[in-house]
PDB file of C-alpha atoms in Angstrom:
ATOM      1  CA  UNK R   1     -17.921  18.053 -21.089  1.00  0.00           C
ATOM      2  CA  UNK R   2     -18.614  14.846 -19.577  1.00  0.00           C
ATOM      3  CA  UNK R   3     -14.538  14.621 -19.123  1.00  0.00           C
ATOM      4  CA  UNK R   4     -14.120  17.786 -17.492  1.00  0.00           C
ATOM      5  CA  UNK R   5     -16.913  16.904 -14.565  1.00  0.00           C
ATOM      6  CA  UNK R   6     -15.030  13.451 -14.115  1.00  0.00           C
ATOM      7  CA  UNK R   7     -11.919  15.017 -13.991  1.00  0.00           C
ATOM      8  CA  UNK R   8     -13.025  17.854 -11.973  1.00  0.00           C
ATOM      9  CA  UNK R   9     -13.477  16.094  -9.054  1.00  0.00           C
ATOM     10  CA  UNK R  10     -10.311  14.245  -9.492  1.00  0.00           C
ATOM     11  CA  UNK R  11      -7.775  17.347  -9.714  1.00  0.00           C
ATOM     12  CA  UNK R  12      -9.555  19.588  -7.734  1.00  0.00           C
ATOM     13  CA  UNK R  13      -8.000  17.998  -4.235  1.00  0.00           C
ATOM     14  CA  UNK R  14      -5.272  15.454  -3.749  1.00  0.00           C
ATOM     15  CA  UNK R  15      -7.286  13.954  -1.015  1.00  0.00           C
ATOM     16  CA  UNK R  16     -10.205  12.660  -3.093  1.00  0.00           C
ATOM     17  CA  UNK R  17      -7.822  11.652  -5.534  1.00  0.00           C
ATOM     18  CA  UNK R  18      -6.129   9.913  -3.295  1.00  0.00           C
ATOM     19  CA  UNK R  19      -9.236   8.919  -1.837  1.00  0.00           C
ATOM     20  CA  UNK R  20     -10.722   7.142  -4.882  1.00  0.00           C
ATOM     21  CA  UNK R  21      -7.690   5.385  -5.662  1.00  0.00           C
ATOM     22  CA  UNK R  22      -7.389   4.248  -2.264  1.00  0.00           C
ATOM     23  CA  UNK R  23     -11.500   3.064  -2.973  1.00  0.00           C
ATOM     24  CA  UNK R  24     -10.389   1.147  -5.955  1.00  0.00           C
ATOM     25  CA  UNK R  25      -7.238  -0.299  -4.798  1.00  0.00           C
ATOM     26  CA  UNK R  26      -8.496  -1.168  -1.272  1.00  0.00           C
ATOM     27  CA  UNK R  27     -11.077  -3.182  -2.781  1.00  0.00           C
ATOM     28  CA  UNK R  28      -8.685  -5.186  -5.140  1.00  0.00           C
ATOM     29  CA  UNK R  29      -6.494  -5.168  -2.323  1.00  0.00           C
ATOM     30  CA  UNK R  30      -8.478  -6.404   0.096  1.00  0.00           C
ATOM     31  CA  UNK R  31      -9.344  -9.774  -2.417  1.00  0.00           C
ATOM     32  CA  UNK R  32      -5.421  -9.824  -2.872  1.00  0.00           C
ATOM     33  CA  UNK R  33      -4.215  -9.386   0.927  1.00  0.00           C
ATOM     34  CA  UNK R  34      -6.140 -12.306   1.330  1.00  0.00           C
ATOM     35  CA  UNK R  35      -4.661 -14.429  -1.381  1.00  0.00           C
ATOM     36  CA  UNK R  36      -1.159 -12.682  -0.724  1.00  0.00           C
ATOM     37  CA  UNK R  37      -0.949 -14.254   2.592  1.00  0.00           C
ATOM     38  CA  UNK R  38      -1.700 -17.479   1.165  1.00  0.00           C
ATOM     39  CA  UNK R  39       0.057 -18.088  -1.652  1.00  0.00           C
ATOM     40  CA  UNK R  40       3.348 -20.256  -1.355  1.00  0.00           C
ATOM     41  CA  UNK R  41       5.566 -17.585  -3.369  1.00  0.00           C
ATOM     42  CA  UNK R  42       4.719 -15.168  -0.417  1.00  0.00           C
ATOM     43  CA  UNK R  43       5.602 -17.846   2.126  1.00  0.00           C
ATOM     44  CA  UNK R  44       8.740 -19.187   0.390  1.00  0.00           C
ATOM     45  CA  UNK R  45       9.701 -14.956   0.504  1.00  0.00           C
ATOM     46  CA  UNK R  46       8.696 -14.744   3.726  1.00  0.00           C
ATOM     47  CA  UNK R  47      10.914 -17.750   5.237  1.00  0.00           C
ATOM     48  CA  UNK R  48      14.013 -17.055   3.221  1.00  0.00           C
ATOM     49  CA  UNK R  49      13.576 -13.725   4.516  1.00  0.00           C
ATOM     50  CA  UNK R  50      13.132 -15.032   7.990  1.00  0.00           C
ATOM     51  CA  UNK R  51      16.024 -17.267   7.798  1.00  0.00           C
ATOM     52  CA  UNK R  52      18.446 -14.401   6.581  1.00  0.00           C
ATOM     53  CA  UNK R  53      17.327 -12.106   9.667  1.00  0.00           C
ATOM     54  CA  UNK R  54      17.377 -14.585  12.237  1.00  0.00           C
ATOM     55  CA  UNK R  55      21.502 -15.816  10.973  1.00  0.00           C
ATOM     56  CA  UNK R  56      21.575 -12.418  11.656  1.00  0.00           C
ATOM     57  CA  UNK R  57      19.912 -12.440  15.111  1.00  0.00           C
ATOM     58  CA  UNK R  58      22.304 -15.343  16.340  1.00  0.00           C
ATOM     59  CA  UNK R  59      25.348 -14.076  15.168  1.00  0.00           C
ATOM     60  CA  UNK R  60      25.126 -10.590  16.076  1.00  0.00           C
ATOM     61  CA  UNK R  61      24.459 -11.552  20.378  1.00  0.00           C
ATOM     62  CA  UNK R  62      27.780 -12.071  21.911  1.00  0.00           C
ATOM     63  CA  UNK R  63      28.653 -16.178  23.161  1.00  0.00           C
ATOM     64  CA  UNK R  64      25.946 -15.665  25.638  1.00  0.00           C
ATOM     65  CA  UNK R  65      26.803 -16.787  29.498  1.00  0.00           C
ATOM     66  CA  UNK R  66      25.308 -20.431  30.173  1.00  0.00           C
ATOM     67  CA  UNK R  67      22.403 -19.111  31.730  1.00  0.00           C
ATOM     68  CA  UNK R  68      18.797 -20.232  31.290  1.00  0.00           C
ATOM     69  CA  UNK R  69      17.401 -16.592  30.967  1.00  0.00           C
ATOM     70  CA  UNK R  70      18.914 -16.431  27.509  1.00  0.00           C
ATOM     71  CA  UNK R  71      16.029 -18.334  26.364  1.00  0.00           C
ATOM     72  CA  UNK R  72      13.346 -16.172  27.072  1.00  0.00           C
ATOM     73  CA  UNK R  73      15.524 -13.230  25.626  1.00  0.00           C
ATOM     74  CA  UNK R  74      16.386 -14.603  22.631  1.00  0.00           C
ATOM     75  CA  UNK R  75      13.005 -15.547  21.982  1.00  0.00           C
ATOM     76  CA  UNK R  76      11.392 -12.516  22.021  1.00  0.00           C
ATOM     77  CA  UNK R  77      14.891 -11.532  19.906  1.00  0.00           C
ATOM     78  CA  UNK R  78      13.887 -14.226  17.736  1.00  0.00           C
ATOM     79  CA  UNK R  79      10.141 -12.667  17.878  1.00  0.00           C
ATOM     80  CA  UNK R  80      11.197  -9.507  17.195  1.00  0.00           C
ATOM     81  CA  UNK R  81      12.993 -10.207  14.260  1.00  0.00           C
ATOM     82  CA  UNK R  82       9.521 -12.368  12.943  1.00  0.00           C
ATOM     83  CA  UNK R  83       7.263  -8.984  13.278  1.00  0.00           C
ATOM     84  CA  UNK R  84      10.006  -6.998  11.503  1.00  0.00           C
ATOM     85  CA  UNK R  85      10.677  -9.371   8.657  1.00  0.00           C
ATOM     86  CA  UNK R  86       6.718  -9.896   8.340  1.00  0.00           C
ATOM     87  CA  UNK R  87       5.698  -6.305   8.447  1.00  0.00           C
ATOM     88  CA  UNK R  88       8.641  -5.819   5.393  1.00  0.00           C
ATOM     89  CA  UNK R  89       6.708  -8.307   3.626  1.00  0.00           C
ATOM     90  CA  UNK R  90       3.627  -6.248   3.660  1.00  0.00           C
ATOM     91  CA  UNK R  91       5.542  -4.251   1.623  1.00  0.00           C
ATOM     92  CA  UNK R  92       4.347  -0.579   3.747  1.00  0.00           C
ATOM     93  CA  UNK R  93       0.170  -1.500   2.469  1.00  0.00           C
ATOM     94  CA  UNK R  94      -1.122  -1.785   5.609  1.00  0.00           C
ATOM     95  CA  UNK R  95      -0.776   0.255   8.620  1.00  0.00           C
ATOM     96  CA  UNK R  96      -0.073  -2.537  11.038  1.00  0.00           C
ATOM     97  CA  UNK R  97       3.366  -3.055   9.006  1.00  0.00           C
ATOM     98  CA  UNK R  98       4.384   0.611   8.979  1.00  0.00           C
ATOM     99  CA  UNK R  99       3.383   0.755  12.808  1.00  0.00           C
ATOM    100  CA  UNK R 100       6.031  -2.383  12.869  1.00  0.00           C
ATOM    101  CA  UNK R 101       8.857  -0.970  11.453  1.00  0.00           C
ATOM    102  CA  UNK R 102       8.524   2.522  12.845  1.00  0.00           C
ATOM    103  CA  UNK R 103       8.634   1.333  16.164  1.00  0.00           C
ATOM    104  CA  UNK R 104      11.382  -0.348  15.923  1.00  0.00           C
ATOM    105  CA  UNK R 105      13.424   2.538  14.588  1.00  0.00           C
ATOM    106  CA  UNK R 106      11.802   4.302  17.494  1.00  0.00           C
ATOM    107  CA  UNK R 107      13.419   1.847  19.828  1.00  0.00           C
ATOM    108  CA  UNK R 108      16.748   1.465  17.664  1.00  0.00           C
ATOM    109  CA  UNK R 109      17.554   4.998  17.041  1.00  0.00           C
ATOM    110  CA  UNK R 110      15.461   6.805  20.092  1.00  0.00           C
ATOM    111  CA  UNK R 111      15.674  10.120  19.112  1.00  0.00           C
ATOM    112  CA  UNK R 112      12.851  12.590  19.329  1.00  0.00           C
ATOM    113  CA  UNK R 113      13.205  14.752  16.120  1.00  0.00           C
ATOM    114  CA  UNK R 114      12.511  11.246  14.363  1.00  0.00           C
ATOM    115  CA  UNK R 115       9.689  10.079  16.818  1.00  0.00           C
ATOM    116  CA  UNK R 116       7.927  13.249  16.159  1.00  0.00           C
ATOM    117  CA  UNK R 117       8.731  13.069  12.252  1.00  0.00           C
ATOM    118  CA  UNK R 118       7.370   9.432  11.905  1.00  0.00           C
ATOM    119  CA  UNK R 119       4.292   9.838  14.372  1.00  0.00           C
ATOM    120  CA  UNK R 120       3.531  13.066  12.161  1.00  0.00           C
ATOM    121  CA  UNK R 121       3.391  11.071   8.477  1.00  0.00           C
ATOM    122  CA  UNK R 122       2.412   7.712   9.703  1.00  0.00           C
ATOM    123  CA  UNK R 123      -1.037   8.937  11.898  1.00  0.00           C
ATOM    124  CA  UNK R 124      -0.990  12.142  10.405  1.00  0.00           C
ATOM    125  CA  UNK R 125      -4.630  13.498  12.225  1.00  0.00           C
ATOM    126  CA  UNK R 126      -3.751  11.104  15.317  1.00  0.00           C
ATOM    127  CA  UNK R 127      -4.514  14.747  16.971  1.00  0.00           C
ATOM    128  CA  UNK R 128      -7.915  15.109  16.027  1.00  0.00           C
ATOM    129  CA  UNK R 129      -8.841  10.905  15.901  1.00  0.00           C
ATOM    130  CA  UNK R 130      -8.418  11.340  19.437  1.00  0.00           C
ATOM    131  CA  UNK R 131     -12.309  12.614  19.195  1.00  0.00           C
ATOM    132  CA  UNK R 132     -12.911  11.102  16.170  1.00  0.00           C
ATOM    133  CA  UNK R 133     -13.627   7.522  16.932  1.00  0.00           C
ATOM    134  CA  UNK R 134     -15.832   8.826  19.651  1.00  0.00           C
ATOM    135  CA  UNK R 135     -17.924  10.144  16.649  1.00  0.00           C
ATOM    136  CA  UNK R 136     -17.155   7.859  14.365  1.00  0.00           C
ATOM    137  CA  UNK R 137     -18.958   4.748  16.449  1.00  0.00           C
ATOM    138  CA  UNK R 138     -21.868   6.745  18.055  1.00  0.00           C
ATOM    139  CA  UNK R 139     -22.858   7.224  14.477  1.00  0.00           C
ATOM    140  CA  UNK R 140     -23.204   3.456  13.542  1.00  0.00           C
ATOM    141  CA  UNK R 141     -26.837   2.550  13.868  1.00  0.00           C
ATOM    142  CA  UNK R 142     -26.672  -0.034  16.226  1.00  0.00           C
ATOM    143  CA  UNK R 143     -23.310  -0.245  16.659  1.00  0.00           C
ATOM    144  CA  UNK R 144     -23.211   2.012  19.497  1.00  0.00           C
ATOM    145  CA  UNK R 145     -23.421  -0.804  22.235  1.00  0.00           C
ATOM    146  CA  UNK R 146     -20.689  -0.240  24.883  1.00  0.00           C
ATOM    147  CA  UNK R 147     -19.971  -4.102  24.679  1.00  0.00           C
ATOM    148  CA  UNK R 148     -19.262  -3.462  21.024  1.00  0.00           C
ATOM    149  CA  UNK R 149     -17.667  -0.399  21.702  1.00  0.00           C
ATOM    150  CA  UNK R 150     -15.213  -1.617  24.244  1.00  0.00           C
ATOM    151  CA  UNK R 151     -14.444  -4.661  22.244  1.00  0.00           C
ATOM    152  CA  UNK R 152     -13.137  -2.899  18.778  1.00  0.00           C
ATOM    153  CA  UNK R 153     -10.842  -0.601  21.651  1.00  0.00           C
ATOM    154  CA  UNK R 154      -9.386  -4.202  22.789  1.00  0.00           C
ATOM    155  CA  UNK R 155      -8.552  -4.899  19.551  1.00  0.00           C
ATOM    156  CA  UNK R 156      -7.648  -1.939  18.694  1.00  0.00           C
ATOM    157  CA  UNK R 157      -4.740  -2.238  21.050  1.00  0.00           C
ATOM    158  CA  UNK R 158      -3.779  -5.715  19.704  1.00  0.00           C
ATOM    159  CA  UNK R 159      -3.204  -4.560  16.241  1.00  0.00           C
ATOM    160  CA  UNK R 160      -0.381  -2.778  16.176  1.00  0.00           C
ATOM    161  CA  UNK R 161      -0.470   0.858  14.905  1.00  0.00           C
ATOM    162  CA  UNK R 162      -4.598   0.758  15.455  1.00  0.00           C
ATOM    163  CA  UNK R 163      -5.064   2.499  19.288  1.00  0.00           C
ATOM    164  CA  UNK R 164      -6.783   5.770  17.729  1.00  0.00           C
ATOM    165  CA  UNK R 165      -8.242   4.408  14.543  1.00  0.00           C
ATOM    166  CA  UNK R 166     -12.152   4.387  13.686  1.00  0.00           C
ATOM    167  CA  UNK R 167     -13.852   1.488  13.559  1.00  0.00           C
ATOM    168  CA  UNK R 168     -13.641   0.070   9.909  1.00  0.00           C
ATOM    169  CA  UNK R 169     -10.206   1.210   9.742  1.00  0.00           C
ATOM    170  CA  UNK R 170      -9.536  -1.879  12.956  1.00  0.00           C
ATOM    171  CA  UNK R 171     -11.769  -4.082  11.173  1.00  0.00           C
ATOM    172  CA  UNK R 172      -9.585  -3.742   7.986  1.00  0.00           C
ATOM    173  CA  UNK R 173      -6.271  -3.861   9.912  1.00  0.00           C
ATOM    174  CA  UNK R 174      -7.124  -6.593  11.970  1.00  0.00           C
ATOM    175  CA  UNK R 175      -8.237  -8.807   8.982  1.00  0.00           C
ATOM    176  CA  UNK R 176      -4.903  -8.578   6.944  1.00  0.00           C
ATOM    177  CA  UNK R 177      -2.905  -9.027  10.368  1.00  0.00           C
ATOM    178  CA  UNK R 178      -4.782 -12.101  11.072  1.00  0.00           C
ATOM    179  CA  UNK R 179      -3.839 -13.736   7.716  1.00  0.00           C
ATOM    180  CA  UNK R 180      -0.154 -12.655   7.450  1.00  0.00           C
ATOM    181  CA  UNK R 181      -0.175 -14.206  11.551  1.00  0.00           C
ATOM    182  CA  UNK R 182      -1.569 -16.970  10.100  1.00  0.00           C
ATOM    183  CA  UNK R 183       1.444 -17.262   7.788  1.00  0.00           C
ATOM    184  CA  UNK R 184       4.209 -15.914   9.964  1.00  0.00           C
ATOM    185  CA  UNK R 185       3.174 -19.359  12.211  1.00  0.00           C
ATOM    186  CA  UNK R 186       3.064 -21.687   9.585  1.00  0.00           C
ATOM    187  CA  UNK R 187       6.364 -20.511   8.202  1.00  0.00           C
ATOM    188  CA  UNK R 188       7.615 -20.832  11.618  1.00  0.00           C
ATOM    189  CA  UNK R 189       6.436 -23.906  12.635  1.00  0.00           C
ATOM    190  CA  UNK R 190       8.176 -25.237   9.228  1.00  0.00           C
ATOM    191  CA  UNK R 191      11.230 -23.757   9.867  1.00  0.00           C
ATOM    192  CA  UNK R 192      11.255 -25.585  13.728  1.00  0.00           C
ATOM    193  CA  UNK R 193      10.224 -28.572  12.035  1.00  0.00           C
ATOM    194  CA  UNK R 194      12.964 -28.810   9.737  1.00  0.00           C
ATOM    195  CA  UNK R 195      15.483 -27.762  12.199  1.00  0.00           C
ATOM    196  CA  UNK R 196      14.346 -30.356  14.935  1.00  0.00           C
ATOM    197  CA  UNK R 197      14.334 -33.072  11.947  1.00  0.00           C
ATOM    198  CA  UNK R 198      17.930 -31.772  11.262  1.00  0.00           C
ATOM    199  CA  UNK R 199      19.438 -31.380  14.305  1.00  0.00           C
ATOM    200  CA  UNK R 200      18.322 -34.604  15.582  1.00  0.00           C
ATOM    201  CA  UNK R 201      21.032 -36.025  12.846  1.00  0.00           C
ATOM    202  CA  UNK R 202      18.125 -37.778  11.187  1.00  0.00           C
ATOM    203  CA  UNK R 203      17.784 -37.242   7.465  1.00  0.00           C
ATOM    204  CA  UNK R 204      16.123 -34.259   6.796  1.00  0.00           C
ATOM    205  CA  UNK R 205      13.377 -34.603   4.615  1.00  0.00           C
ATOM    206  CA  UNK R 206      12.657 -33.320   1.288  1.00  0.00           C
ATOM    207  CA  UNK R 207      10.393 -29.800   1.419  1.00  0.00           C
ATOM    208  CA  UNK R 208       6.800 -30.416   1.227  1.00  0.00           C
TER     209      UNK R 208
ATOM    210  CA  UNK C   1     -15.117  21.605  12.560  1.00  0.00           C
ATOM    211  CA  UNK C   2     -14.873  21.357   8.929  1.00  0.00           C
ATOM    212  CA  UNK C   3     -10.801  20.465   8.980  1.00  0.00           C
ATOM    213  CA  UNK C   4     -11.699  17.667  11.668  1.00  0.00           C
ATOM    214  CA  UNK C   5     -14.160  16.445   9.111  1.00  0.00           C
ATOM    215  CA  UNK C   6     -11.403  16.449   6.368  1.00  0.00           C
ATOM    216  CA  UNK C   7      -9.151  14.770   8.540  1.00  0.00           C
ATOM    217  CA  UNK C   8     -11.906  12.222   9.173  1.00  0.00           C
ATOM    218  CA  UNK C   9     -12.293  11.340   5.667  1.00  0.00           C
ATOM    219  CA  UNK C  10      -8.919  11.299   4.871  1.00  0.00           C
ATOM    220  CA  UNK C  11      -7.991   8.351   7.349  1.00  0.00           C
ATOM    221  CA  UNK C  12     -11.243   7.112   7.120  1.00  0.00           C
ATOM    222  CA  UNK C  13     -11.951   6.169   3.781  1.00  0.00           C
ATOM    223  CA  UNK C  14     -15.365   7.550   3.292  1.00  0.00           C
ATOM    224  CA  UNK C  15     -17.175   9.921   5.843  1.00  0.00           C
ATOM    225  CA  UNK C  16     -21.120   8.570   6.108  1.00  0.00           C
ATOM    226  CA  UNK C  17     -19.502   5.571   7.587  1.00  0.00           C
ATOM    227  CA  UNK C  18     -22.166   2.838   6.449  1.00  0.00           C
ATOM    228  CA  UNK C  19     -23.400   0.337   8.186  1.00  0.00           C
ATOM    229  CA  UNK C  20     -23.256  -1.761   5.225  1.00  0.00           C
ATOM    230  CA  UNK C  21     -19.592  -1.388   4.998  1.00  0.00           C
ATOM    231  CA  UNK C  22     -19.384  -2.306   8.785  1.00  0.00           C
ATOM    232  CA  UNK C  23     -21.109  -5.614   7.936  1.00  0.00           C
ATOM    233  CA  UNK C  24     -19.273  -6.215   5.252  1.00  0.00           C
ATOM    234  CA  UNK C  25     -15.954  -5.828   7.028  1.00  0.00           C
ATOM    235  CA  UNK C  26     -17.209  -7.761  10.203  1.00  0.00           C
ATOM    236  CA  UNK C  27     -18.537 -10.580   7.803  1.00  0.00           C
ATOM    237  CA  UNK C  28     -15.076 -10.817   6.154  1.00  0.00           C
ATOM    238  CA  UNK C  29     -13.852 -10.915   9.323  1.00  0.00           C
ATOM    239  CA  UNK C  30     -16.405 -13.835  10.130  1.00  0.00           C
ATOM    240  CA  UNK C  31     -14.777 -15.831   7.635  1.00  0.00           C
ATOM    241  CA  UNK C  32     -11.086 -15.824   8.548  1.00  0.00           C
ATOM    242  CA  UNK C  33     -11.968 -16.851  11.720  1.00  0.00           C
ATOM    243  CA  UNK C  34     -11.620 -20.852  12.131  1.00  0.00           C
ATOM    244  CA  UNK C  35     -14.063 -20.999  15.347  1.00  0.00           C
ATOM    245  CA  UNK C  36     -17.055 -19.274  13.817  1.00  0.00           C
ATOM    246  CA  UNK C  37     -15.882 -20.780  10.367  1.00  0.00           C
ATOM    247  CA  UNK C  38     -17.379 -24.242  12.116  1.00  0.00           C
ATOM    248  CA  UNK C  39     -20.056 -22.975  13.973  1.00  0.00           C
ATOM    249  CA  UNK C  40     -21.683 -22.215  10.497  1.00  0.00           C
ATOM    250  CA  UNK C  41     -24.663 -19.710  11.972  1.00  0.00           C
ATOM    251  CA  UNK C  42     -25.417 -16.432  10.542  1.00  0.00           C
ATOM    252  CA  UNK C  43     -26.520 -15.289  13.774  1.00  0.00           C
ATOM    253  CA  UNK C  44     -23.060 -14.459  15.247  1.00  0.00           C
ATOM    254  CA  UNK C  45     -23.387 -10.636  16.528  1.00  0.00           C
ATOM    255  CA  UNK C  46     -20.762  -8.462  16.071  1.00  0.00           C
ATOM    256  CA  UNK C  47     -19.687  -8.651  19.436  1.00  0.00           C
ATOM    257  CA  UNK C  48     -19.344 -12.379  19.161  1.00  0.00           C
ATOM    258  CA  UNK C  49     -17.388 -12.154  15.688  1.00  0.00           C
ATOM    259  CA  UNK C  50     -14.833  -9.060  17.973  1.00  0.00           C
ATOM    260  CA  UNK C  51     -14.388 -11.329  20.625  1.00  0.00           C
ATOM    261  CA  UNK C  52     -13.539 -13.982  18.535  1.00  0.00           C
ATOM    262  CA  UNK C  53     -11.028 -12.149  16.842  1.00  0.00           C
ATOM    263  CA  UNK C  54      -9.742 -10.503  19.597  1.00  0.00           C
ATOM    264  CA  UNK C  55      -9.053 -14.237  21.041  1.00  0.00           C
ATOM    265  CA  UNK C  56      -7.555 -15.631  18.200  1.00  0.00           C
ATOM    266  CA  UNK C  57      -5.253 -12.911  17.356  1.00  0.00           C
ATOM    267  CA  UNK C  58      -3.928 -13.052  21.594  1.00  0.00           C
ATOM    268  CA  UNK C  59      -3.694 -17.108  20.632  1.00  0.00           C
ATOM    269  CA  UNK C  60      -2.315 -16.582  17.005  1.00  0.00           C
ATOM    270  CA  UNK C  61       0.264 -14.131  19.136  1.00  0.00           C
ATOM    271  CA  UNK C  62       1.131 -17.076  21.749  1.00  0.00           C
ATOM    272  CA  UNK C  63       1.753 -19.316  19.371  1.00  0.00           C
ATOM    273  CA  UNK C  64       4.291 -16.878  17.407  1.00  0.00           C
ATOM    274  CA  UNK C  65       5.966 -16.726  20.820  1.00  0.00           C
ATOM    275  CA  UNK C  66       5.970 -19.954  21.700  1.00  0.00           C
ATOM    276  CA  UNK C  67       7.446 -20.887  18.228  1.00  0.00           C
ATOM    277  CA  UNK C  68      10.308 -17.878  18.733  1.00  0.00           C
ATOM    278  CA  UNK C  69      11.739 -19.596  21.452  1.00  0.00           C
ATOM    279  CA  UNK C  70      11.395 -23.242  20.203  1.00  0.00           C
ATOM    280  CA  UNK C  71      13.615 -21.683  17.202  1.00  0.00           C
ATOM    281  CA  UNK C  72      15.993 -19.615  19.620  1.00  0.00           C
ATOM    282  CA  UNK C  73      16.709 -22.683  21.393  1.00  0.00           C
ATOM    283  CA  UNK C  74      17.112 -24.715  18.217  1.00  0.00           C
ATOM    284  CA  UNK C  75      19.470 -22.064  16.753  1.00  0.00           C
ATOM    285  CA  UNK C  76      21.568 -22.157  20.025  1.00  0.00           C
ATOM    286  CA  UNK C  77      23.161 -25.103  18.712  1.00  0.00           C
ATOM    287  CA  UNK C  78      25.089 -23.432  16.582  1.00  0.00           C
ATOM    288  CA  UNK C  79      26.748 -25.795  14.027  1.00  0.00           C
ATOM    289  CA  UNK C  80      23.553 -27.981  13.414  1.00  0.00           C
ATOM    290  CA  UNK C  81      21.918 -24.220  12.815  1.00  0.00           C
ATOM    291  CA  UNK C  82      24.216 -23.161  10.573  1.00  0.00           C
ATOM    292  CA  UNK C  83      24.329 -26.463   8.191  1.00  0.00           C
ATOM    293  CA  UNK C  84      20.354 -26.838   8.407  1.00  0.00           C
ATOM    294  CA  UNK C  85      20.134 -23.028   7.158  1.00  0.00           C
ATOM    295  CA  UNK C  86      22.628 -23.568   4.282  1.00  0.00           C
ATOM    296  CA  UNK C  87      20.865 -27.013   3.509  1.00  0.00           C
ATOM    297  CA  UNK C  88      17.810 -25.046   3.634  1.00  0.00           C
ATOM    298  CA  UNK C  89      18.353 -22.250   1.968  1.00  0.00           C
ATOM    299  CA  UNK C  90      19.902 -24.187  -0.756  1.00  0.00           C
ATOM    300  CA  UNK C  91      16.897 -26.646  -1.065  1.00  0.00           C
ATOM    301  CA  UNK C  92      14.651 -23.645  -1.593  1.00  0.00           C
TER     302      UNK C  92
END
């Protein structure tokens, strides 16, 4: 008896199925994402990764015309190919990562059909969370300031992927991004270290 | 109304949105970042710990930037590149 009322609520819908494993796995998730950002295998991943799409960033741009505006282009280039390689790393868990990748295949492939097909699976009720976060934050009791209000849209906008989310849904987005940032610059910052140290013709030093 | 509510829950999470879960998320929030991290007060408001975060992630995005071209322009040189990624790659 006592099975078929757990399991009732469980089979009856895919959403609250979905739902409660989302519960359970955001919250181990959440202690992980943390950890995951920090841990040296992730980085070591991370870089090797990095270093295999950005061979493939300077090899695939043409002998580029002696002209100083290359820099600025092939850093955002260089950028670009960060986000990408960094939202792969997340491995599709968090929607900042997915918002990544799909817009670049947006901007690679530009076709419509596909546009409308990601935007559709990715945000699937992006039509009705145009009202919802409306809702969502006049409900918080004391939440409700417009300073508060007008902040979580700001950042909202810096996450990727998080314009028409609720509330908690920013807060959780924006916490993950922040660590795998975190990450993404120390990884970089390594990698221009060792390549200053090396192309300076000094030694380069053994990996710390 | 009812499918809007669906919706809702579906993306998110849980409908009664609690403020509990709000402060837990902000507090979490709180503790990733370095600024507030050192100010060591529990009376940072939510719009303090947002702003804060909203500053850090335009500085965290800066730095990425500024970092992108340091490495474009280090990768430019093409031969040192190419033997400091091998060496690199082989050292890891």
């Amino acid at each position: 008896m006592a099975s078929t009322l757990l399991s009732n609520p469980v089979t009856n819908s895919d959403r609250s199925r979905k739902k409660k494993k989302k519960k359970i796995q955001a919250k181990d998730q959440n202690e992980q994402d943390h950890i995951k950002w920090k841990s040296d295998s992730q980085q070591q991943n991370y870089s090797s990764k990095l270093l295999q799409a950005l061979s493939q960033v300077r090899l695939g741009s043409p002998p580029p015309p002696p002209s100083s505006a290359d820099a600025p282009r092939r850093g955002r280039a260089v950028r670009e190919a960060a986000d990408t390689v960094l939202a792969v790393a997340a491995k599709g868990r968090s929607r900042w990562s997915r918002a990544i990748l799909t817009n670049r295949l947006k901007l690679n492939f530009q076709k419509k059909h596909k546009k409308q097909r990601v935007v559709a699976t990715v945000s699937g009720p992006s039509r009705s969370s145009s009202k919802k976060p409306k809702v969502s934050v006049l409900r918080l009791k004391g939440k409700s300031l417009p300073a508060v209000q007008r902040k979580v849209r700001v950042l909202g906008r810096l996450v990727p992927g998080c314009r028409k989310q609720p509330l908690p849904v920013i807060l959780e987005e924006a916490t993950d991004y922040i660590a795998a940032l975190e990450m993404q610059v120390r990884v970089m910052a390594a990698l221009a270290e060792r390549l200053s140290d090396s192309g300076a013709g000094s030694s380069s030093a053994p990996p710390s | 109304m009812s499918s809007r509510r669906s919706r809702s829950r579906q993306s998110g999470g849980s409908r009664p949105i609690t403020d509990d879960q709000i402060n837990d998320l902000v507090s979490k929030l709180q503790q990733l970042l370095p600024e507030i991290r050192e100010r060591r007060s529990d009376k940072v408001s939510a719009a303090t710990v947002l702003q804060e975060t909203c500053n850090y992630i335009r500085s965290l995005h800066r730095e990425v930037d500024d970092l992108s071209e340091r490495l474009s322009g280090l990768l430019e040189s093409s031969d040192t590149a190419q033997a400091a990624i091998i060496r690199n790659l082989l050292m890891q």
